[in-house]
Short mmCIF file of C-alpha atoms (C1' of nucleotides) in Angstrom, two decimals:
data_model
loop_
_atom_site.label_atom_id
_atom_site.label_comp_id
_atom_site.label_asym_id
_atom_site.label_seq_id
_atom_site.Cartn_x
_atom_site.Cartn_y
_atom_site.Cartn_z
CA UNK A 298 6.94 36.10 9.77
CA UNK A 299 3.25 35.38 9.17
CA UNK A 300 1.53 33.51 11.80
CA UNK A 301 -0.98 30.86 10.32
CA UNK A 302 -2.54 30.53 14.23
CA UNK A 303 -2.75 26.89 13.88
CA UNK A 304 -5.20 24.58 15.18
CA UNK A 305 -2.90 23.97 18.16
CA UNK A 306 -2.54 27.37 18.60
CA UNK A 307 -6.00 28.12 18.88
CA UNK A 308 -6.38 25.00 21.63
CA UNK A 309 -3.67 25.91 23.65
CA UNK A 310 -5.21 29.49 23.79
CA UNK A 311 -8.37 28.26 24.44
CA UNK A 312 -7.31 25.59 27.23
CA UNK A 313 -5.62 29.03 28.88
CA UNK A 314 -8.56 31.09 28.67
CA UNK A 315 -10.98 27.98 30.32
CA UNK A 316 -9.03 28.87 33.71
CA UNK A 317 -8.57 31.23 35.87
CA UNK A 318 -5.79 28.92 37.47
CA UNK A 319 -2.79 30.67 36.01
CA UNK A 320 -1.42 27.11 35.01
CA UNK A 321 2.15 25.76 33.82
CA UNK A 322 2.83 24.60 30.18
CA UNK A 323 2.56 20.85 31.42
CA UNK A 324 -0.69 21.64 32.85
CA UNK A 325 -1.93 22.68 29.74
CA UNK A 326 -0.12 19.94 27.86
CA UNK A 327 -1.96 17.78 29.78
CA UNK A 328 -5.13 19.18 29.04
CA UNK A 329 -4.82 19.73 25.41
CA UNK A 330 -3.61 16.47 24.67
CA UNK A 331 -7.12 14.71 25.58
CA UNK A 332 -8.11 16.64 22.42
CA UNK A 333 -4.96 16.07 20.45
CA UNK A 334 -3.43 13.17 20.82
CA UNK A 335 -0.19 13.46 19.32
CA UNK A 336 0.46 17.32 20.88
CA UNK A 337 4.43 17.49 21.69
CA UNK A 338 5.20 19.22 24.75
CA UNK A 339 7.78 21.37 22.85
CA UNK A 340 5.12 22.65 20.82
CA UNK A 341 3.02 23.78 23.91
CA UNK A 342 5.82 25.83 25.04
CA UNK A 343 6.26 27.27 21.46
CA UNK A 344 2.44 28.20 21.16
CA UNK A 345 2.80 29.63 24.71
CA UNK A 346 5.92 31.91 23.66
CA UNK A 347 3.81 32.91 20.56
CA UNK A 348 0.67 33.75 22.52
CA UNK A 349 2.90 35.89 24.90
CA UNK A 350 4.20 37.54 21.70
CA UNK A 351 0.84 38.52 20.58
CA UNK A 352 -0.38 39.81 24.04
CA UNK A 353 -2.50 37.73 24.05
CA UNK A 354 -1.15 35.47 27.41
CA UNK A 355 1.47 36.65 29.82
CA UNK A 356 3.97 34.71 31.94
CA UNK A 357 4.18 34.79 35.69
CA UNK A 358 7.67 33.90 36.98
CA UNK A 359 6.54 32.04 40.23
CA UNK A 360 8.07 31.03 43.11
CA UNK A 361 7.81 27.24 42.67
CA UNK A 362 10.57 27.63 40.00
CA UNK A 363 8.39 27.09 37.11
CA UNK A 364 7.03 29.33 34.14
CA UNK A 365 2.95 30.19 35.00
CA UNK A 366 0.57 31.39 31.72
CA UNK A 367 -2.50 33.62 32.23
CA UNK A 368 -5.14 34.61 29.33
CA UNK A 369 -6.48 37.14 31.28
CA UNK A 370 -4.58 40.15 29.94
CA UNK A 371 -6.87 42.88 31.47
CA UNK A 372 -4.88 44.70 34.41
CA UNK A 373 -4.90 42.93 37.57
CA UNK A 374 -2.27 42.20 40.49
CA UNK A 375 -1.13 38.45 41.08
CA UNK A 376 -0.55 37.16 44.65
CA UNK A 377 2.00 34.61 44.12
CA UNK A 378 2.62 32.15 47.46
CA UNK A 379 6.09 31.05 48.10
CA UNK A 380 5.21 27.86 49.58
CA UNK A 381 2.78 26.13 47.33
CA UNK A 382 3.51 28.22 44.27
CA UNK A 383 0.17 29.23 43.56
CA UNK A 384 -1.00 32.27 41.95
CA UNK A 385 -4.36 33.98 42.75
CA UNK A 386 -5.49 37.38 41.08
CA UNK A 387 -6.30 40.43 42.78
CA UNK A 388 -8.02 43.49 41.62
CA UNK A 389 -7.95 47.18 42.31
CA UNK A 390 -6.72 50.45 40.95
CA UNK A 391 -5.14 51.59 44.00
CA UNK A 392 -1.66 51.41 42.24
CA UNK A 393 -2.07 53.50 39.21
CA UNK A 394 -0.61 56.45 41.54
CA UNK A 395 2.10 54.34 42.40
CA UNK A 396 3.18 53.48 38.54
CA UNK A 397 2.63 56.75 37.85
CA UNK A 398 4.96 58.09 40.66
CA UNK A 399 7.84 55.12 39.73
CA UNK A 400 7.81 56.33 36.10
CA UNK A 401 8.28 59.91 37.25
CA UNK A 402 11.01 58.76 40.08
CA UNK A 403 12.83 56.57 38.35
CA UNK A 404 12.69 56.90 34.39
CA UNK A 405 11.50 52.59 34.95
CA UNK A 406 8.20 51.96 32.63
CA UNK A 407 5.83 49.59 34.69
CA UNK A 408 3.43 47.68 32.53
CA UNK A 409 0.11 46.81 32.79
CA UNK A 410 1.16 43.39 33.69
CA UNK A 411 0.78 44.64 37.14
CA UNK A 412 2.14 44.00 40.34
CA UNK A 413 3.55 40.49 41.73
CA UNK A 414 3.49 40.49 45.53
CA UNK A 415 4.77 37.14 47.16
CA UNK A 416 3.49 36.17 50.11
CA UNK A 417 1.55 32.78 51.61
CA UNK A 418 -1.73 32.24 50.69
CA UNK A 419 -4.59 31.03 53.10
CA UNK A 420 -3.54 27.67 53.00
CA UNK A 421 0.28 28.18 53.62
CA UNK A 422 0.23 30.75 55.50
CA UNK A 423 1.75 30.16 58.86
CA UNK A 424 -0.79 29.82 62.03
CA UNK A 425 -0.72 32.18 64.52
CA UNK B 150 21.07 21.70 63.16
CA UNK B 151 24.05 24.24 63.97
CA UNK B 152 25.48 26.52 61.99
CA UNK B 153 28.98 26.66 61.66
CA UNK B 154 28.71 30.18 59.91
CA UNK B 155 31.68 29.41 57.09
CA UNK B 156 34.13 31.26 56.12
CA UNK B 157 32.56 30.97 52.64
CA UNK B 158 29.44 31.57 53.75
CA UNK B 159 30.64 34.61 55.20
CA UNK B 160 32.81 35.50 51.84
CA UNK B 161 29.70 35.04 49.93
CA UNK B 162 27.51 37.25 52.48
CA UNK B 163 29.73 39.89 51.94
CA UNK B 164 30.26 39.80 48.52
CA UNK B 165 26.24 40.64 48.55
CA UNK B 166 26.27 42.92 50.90
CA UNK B 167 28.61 45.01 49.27
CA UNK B 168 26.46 45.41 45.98
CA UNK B 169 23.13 46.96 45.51
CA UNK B 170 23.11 45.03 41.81
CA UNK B 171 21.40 41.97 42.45
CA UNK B 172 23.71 39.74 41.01
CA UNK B 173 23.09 35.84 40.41
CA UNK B 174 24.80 32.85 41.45
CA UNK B 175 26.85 32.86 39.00
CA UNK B 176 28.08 36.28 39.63
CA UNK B 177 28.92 36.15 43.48
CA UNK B 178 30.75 32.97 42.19
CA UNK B 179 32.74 35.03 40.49
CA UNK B 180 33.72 37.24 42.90
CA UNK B 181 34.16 35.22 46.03
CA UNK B 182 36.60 32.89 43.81
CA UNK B 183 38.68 35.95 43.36
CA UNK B 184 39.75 35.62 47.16
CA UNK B 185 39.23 31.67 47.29
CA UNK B 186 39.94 30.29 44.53
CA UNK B 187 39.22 26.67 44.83
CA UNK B 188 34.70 27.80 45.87
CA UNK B 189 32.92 25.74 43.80
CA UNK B 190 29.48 26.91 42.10
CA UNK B 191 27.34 24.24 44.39
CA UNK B 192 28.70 25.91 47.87
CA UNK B 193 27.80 29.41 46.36
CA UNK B 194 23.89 28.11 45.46
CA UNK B 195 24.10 25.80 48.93
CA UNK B 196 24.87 28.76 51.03
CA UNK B 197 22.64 31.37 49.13
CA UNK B 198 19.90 29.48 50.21
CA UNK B 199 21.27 29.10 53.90
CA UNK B 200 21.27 32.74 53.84
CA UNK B 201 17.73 33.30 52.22
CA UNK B 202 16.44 30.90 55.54
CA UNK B 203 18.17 32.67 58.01
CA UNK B 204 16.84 35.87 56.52
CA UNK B 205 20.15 37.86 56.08
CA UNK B 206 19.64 37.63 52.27
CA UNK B 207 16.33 36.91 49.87
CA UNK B 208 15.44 35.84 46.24
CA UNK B 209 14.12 37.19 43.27
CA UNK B 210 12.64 35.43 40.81
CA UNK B 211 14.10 37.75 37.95
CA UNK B 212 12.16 38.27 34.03
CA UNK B 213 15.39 36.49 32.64
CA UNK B 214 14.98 32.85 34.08
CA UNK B 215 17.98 33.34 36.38
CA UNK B 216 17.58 34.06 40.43
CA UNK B 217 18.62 37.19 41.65
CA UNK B 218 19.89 37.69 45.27
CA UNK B 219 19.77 40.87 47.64
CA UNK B 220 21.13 41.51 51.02
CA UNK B 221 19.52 44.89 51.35
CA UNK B 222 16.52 42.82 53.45
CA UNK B 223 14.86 46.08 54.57
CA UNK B 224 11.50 46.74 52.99
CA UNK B 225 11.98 48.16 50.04
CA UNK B 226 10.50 47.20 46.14
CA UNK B 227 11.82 45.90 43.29
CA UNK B 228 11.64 47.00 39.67
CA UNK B 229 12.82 44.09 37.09
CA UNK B 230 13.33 44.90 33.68
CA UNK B 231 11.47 42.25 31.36
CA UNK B 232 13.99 42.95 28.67
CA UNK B 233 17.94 43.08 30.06
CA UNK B 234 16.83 41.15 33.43
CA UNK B 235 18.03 44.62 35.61
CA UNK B 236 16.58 44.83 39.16
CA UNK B 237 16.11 48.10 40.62
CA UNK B 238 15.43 49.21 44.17
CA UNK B 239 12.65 51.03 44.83
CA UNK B 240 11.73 52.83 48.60
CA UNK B 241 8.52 54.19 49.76
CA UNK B 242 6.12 53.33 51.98
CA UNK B 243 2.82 54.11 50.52
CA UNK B 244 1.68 50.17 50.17
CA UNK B 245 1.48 49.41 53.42
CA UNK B 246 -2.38 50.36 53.04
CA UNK B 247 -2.13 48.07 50.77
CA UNK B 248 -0.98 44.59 51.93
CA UNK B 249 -3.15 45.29 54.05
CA UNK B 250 -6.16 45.56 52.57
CA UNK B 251 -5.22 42.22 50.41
CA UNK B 252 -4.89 40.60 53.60
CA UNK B 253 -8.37 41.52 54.68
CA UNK B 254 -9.63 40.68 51.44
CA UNK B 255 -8.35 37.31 50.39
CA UNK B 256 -6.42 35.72 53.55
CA UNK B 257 -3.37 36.17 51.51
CA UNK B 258 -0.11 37.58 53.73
CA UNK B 259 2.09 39.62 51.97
CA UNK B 260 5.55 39.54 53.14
CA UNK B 261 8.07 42.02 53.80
CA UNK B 262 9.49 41.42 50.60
CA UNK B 263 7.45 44.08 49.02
CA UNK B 264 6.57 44.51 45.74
CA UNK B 265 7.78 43.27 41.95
CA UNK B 266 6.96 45.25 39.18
CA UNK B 267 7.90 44.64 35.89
CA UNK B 268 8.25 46.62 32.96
CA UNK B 269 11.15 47.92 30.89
CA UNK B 270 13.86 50.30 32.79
CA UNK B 271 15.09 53.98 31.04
CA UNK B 272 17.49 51.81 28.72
CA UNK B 273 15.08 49.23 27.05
CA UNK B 274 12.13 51.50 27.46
CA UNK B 275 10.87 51.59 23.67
CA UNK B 276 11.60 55.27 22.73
CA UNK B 277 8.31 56.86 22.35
"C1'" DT C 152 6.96 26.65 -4.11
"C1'" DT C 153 7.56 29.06 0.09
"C1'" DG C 154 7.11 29.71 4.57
"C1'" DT C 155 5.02 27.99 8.77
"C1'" DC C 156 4.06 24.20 12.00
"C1'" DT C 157 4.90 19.88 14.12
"C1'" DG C 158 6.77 15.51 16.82
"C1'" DC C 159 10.66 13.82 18.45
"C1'" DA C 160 14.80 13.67 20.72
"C1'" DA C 161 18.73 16.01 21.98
"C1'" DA C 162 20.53 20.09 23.96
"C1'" DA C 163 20.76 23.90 26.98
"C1'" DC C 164 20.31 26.04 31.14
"C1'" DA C 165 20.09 27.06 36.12
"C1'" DT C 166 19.96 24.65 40.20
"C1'" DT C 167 20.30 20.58 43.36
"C1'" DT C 168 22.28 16.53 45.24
"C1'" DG C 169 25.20 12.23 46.35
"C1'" DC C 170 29.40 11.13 47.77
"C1'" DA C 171 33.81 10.95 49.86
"C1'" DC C 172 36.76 13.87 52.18
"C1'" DC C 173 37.90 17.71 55.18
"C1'" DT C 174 37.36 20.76 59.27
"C1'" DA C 175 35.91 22.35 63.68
"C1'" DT C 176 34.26 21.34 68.22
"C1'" DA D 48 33.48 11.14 67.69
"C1'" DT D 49 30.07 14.10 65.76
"C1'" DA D 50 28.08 17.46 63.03
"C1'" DG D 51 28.60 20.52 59.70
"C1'" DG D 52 31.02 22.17 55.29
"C1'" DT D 53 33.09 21.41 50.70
"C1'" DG D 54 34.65 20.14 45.67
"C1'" DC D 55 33.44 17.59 42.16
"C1'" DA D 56 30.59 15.51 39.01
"C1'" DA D 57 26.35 13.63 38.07
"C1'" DA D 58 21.49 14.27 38.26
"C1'" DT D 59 17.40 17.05 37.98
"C1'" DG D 60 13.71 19.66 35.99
"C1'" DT D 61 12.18 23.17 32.97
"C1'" DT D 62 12.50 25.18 28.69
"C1'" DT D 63 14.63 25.56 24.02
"C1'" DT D 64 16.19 23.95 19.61
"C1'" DG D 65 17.72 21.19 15.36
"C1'" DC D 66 15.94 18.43 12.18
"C1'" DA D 67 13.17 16.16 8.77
"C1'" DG D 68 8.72 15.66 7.48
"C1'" DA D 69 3.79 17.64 7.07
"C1'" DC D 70 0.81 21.33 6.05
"C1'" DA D 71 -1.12 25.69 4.29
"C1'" DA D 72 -1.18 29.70 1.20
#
DNA sequence: TTGTCTGCAAAACATTTGCACCTAT
DNA sequence: ATAGGTGCAAATGTTTTGCAGACAA
């Protein structure tokens, strides 16, 4: 299948790589359509599977129950909070060991997608 | 609000416990209506989340869409399979430096829950 | 032409909920 | 009586898909 990276395409990708909010496919709906009119929702979702394809998004299954996107394919950790859903990056190469160790342990491939650790963020998180 | 601790509740606990798969839903439903056979799918999902509050049981937000249960709630980490959906338990004890450290550095708690990683397992791992 | 892309609406899917009844205290 | 628990079916919310038309090579 050749892939003509159509003019949506392109917008979707580019409304994705704007953020560093790790947004949902409504989100970027929303955004895109100020451009575009007549987008479709359905073809959001299509352009986002595509983009995932290419490796050139990735999906974060969040807490909140819905599907997040991310342009920023270069390896980093997501904190994902349980309560408000929201997903924050967080660097460091402290875990290459660890993959390393998993792959050696277990025969289980971890990708550079990184780590997900759930959790509450600042705002959520419980007072003491 | 009291808890009457259900029979079905207790069925469905049990059922959990006694796997280290990390079934679904849909799967515990399947089992549990083996000894009752009248369970409907709604009491499975109602009391899978009673169980996720009261702690004896938590959620994972699996590669495949679905949501994946555990009563194994001692820290331990889980591998998930982007391709067949398989969740894997993983034990060692070497992040605690760094939940930590996240904590310090962006206010973000990480929970007990431990890690996700996701990548493919020995069966979908693309033979080199 | 041939294959890809699109809007639209309908479908699919996992999960939740309203309701009337049942059960336990 | 009062507060939970349940089956059933309907509703929800996100994501996917079928289709017929539009577009690009």
């Amino acid at each position: 299948m050749k892939r003509n990276s159509s003019i949506r395409r392109e917008k979707i990708a580019e409304a994705l790589g704007r953020t560093r909010s790790h947004p949902t496919a409504e989100w970027i709906y929303d955004q895109v359509k100020q451009e575009i009119p007549d987008l479709s929702l359905g073809t959001v979702y299509r352009n986002l599977k595509i983009l995932v394809e290419e490796g050139r998004a990735r999906v974060i299954h969040a807490e909140d129950g819905k599907d997040h996107f991310d342009a920023h394919v270069e390896a980093h950790h997501h904190l994902i909070c349980k309560q408000c859903g929201k997903v924050v990056d967080y660097y460091t190469s402290e875990e290459t060991g660890l993959a390393q160790r998993i792959e050696t342990d277990t025969g289980f491939l971890i990708d550079s997608d990184g780590l997900k650790l759930s959790g509450f963020c600042k705002d959520c998180k419980p007072k003491a």
